[in-house]
Coordinates of C-alpha atoms in Angstrom, one line a residue:
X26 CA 28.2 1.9 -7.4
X27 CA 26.2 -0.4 -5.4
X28 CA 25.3 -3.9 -5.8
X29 CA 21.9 -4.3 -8.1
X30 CA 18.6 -5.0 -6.0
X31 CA 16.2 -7.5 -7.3
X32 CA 12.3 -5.9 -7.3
X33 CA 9.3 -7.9 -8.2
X34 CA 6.3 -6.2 -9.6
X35 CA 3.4 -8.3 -10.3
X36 CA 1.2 -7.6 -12.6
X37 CA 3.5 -6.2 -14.8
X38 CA 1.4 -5.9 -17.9
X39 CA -1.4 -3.9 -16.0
X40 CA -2.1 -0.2 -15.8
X41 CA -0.6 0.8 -12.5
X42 CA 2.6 -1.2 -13.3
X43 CA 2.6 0.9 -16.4
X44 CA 2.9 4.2 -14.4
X45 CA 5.1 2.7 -11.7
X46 CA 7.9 0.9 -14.2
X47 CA 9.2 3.8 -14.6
X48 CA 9.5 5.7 -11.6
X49 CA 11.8 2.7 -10.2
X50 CA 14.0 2.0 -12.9
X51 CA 14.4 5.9 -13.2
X52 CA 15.8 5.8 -9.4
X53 CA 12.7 7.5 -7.4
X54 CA 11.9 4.8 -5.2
X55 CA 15.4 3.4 -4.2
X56 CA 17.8 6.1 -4.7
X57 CA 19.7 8.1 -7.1
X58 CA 22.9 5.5 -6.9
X59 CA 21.1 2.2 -6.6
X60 CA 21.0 0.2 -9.2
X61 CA 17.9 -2.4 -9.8
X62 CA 16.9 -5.5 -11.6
X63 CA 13.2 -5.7 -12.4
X64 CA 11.5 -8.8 -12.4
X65 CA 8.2 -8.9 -14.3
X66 CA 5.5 -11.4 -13.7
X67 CA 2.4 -11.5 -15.4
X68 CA -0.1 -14.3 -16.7
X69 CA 1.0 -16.5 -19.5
X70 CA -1.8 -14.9 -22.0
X71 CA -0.1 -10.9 -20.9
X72 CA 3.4 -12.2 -22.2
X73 CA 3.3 -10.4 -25.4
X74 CA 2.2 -7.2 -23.6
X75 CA 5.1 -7.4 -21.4
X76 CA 7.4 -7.8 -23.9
X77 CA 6.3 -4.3 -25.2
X78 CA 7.1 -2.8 -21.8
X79 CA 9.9 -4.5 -21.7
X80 CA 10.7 -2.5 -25.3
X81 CA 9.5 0.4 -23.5
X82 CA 12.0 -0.2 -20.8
X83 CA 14.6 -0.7 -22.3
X84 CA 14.1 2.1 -24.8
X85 CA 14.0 4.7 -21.7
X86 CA 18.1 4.1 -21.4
X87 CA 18.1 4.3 -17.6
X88 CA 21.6 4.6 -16.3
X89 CA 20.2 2.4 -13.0
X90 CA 18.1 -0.6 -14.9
X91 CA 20.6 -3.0 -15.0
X92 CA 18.2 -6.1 -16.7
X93 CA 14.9 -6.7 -17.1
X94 CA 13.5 -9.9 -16.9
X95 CA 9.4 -10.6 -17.8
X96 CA 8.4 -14.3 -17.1
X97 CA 5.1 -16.3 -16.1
X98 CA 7.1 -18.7 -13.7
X99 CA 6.9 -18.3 -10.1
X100 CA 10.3 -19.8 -9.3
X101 CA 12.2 -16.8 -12.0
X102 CA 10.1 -14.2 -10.8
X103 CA 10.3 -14.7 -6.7
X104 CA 14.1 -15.5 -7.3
X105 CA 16.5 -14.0 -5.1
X106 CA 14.5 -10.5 -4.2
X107 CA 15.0 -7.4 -2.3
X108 CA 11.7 -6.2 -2.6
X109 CA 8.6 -7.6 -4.3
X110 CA 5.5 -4.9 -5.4
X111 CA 2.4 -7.7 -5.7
X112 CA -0.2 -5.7 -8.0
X113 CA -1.1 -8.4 -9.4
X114 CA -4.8 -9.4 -8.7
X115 CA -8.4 -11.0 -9.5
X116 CA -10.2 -7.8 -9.9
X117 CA -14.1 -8.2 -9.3
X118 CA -16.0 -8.7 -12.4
X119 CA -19.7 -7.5 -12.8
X120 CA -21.9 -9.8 -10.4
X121 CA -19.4 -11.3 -8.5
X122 CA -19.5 -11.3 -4.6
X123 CA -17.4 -10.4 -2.6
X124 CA -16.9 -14.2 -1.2
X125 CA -16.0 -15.3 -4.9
X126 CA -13.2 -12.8 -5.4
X127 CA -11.7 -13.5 -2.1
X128 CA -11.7 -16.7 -3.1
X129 CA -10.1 -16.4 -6.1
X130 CA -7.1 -14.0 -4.6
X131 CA -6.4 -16.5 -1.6
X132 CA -5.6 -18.9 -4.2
X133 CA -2.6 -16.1 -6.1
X134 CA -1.5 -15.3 -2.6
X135 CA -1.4 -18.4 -1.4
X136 CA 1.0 -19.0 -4.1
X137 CA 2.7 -16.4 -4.1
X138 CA 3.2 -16.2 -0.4
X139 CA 4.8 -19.8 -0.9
X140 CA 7.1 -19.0 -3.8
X141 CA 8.5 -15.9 -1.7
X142 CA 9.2 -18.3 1.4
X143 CA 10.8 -20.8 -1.1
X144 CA 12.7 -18.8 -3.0
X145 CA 13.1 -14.6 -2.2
X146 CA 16.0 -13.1 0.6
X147 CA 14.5 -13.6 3.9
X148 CA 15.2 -9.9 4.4
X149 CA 12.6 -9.6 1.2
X150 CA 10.2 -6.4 1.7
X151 CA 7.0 -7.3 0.8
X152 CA 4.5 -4.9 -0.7
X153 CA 0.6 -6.3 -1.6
X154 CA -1.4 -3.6 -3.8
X155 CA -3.5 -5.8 -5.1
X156 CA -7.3 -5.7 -3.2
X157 CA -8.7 -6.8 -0.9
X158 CA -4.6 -5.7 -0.3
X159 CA -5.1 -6.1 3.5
X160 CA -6.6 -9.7 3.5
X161 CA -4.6 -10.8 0.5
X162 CA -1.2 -9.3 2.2
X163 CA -2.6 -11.3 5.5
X164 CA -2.6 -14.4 3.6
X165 CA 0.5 -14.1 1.7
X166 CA 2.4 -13.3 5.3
X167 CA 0.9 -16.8 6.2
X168 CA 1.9 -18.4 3.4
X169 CA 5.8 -17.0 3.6
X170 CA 6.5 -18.4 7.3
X171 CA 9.9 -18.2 7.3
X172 CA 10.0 -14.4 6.3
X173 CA 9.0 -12.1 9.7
X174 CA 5.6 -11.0 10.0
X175 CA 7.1 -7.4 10.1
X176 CA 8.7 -7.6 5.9
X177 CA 4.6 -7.9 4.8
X178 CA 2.7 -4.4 4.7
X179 CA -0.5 -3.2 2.4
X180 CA -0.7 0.0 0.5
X181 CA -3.0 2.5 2.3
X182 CA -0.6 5.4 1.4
X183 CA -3.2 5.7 -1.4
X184 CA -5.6 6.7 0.5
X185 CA -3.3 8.7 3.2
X186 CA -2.8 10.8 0.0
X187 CA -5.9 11.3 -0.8
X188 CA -6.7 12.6 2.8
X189 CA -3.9 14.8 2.7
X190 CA -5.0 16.3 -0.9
X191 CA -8.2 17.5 0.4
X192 CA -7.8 19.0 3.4
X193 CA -4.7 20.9 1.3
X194 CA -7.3 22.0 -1.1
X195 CA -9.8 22.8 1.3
X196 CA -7.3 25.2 3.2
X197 CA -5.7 26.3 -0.2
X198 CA -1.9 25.2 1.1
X199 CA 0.2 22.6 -0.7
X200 CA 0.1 19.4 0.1
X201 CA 3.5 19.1 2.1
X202 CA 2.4 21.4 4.4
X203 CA -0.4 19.0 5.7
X204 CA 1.1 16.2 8.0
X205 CA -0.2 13.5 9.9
X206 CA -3.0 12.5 8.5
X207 CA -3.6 8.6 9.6
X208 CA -5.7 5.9 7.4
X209 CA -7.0 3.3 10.0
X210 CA -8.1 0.0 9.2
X211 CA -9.5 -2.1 5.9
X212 CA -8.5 -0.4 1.9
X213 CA -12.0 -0.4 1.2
X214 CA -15.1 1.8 2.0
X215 CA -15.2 1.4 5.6
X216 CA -11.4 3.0 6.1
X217 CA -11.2 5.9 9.1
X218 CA -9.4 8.9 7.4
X219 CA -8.6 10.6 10.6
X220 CA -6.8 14.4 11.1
X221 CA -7.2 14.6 14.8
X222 CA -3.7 14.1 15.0
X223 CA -3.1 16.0 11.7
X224 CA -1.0 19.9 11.5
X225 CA -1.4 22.2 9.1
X226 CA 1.7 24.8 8.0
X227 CA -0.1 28.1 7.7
X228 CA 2.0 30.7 7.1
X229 CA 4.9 28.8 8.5
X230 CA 2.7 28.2 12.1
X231 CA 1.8 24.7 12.5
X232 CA -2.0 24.5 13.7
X233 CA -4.2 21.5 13.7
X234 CA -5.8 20.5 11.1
X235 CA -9.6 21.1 12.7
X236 CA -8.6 25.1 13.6
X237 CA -7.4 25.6 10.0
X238 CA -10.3 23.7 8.4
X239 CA -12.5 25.9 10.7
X240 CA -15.0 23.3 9.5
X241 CA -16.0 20.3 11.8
X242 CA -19.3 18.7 10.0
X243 CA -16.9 18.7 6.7
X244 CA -14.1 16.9 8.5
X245 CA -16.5 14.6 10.2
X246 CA -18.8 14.4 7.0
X247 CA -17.6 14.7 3.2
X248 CA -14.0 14.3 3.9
X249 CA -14.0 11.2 4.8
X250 CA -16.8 9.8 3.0
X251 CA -14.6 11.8 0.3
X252 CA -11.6 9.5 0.6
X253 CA -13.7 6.1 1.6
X254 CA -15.7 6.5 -2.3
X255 CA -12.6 8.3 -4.1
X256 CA -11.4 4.8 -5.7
X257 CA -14.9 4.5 -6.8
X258 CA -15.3 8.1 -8.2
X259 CA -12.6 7.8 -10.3
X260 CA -13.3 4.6 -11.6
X261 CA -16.7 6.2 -12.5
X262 CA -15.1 9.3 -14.1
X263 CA -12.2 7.3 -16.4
X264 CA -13.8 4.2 -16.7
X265 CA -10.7 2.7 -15.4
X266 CA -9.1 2.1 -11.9
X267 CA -6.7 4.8 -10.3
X268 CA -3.2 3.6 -11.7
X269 CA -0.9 7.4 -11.8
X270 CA -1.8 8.0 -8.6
X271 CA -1.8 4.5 -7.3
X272 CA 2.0 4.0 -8.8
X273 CA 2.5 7.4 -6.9
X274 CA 1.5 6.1 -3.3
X275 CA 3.3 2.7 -4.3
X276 CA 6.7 4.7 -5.0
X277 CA 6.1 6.5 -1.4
X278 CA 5.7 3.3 0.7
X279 CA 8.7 2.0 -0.8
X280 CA 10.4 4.7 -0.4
X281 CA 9.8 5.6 3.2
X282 CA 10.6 2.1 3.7
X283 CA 14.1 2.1 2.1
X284 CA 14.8 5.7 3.6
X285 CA 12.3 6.1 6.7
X286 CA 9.9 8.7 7.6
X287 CA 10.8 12.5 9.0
X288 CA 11.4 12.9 12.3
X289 CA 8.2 13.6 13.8
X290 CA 6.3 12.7 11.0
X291 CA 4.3 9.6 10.7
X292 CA 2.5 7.9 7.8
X293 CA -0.2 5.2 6.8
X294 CA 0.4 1.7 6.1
X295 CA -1.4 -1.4 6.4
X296 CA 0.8 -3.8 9.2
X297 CA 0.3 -6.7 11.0
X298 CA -1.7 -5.9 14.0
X299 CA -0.6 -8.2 16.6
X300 CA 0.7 -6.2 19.9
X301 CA -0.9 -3.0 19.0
X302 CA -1.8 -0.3 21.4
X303 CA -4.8 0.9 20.1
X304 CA -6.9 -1.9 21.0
X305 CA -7.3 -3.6 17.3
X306 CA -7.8 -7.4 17.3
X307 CA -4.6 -9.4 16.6
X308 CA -3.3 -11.4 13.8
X309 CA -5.1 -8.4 10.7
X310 CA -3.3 -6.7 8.1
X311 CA -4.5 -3.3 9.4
X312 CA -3.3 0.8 8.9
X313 CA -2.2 2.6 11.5
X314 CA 0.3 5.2 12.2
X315 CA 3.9 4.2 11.5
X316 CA 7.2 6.0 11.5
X317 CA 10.2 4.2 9.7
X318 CA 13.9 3.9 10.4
X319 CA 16.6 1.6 9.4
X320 CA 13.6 -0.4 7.2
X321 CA 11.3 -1.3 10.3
X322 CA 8.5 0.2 11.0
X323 CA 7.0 0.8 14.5
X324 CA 3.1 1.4 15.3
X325 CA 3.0 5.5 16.4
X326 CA 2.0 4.4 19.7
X327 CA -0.1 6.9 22.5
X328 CA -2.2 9.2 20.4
X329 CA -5.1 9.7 22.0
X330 CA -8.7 8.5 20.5
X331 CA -11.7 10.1 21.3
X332 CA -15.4 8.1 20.5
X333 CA -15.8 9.1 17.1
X334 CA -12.7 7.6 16.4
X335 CA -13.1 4.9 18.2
X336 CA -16.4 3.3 16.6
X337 CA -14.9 4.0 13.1
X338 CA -11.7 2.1 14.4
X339 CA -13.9 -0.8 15.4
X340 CA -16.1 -0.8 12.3
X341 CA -13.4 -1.2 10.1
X342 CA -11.4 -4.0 12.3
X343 CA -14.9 -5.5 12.0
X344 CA -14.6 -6.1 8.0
X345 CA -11.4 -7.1 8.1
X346 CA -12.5 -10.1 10.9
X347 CA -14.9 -11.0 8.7
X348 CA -12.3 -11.1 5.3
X349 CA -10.0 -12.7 7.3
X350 CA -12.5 -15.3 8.0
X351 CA -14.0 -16.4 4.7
X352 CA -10.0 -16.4 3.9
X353 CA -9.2 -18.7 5.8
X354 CA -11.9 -20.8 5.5
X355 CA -10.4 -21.4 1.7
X356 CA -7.0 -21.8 3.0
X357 CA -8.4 -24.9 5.1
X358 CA -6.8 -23.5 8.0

């Protein structure tokens, strides 16, 4: 049996943590035979809540979970790690601006960007869930200089779900058999869910996704406005924040990263941005096209990007200057 693996989740208390717990100790994210550590850190005032999950945790009797360890200390939780899952946010409470949240998350990633450069594996893969998760993974990556640019992404898989979902359910296939899709740019409204690059299995023939849609206004239209406002539409419908589904995409990121991607098969993921071909502005935390192997992954580069494309693209890289701006301008730098 393999040596244990030490994985931080953040936020441990919270709702998605809740769905993802599981999933990790239970094997799905880092394999059958590898056995894991989790690290919990939450808030002082959520330490009784964690102690019921870790209850919950240990009542599960998961051959894999080798300890669980719940703390409030920065220098316990970043300890030693293999992998760290940073949920963990200031959500945006009624009336706040957008300036005052970023605010308030520059100052947890700052810190937390620190404590993994002081104390986590250099090799440490470095997952920020938490929103605005492409500024605040930005900002940690800045924070953690001595750990490669390349060990920080942001989960867009969400939303690369999402995109895959409905053009499955418009065709009436399964999702698997929809590939390709790509989620360019910001995790927030202005995201590009694009499937000009997308194949659909119908009937065992692969055939793009616009010929098996058969419907160009919808794929240019709804769909994407579809997946931009879904976080939003559920929030409305359950009166609380994606967490299944979100725990779902967060076990799929980790995943590809541990294993890598198909061959031929790329997915979304939110990456530093500097020496990209597809003409976004450096130094952004920003989704493109990736395919994985050996735990790197490498920018899908040479698919071609007609004008629609394009000024989505641009629009998108356009919030995420702006984010990255006001960030900074709290980090002093």
């Amino acid at each position: 049996m393999a040596e244990p693996i030490r994985v931080l989740v953040t936020g441990a208390a919270g709702q998605i943590a809740y769905s993802l717990l599981y999933s990790i100790a239970k094997g799905d994210v880092f394999g059958k035979d590898q056995p894991v550590i989790l690290v919990l850190l939450d808030i002082p005032p959520m330490l009784p809540v964690l102690d019921g999950v870790v209850m919950e945790l240990q009542d599960c009797a998961l051959p894999l979970l080798r300890e669980v360890i719940p703390t409030d200390k920065v220098e316990v939780a970043f300890k030693d790690l293999d992998a760290a899952i940073l949920v963990g946010s200031m959500p945006r409470k009624e009336g706040m601006e957008r300036k005052d949240l970023l605010k308030a998350n520059v100052a947890i990633f700052k810190t937390q960007g620190a404590a993994l450069d002081k104390y986590a594996k250099k090799t440490v893969k470095v997952l920020v869930v938490g929103n605005p998760a492409n500024t605040n993974c930005l900002i940690a990556s800045k924070s953690a200089p001595s750990i490669p640019k390349e060990n920080f992404s942001c989960l867009t898989r969400l939303d690369h779900n999402r995109a895959r979902s409905q053009v499955a359910i418009r065709v009436g296939v399964s999702s698997d058999k929809v590939k390709n899709v790509i989620i360019w740019g910001n995790h927030s409204s202005t995201q590009y869910p694009d499937v000009h690059h997308s194949t659909v299995d119908l009937h065992g023939k692969e055939v793009p996704a616009f010929d098996a849609v058969k419907d160009d206004n919808w794929l240019k239209g709804d769909f994407i406005s579809t997946v931009q406002q879904r976080g939003a539409a559920v929030i409305k419908a359950r009166k609380l924040s994606s967490a299944m589904s979100a725990a779902k995409a967060i076990c799929d990121h980790m995943r590809d990263i541990w294993f890598g991607t198909p061959d031929n098969e790329f997915v979304s993921m939110g990456v530093y941005s500097t020496g990209n071909s597809y003409g976004v502005p450096d130094d952004l935390m920003y989704s493109f096209p990736v395919a994985i192997k050996n735990k790197s992954w490498k920018v899908v580069d040479g698919l071609p990007i007609n004008d629609f494309s394009r000024g989505k693209m641009d629009a998108t890289a356009a919030e995420l200057i702006e984010e990255r701006d006001t960030a900074l301008s709290f980090l002093g730098v």
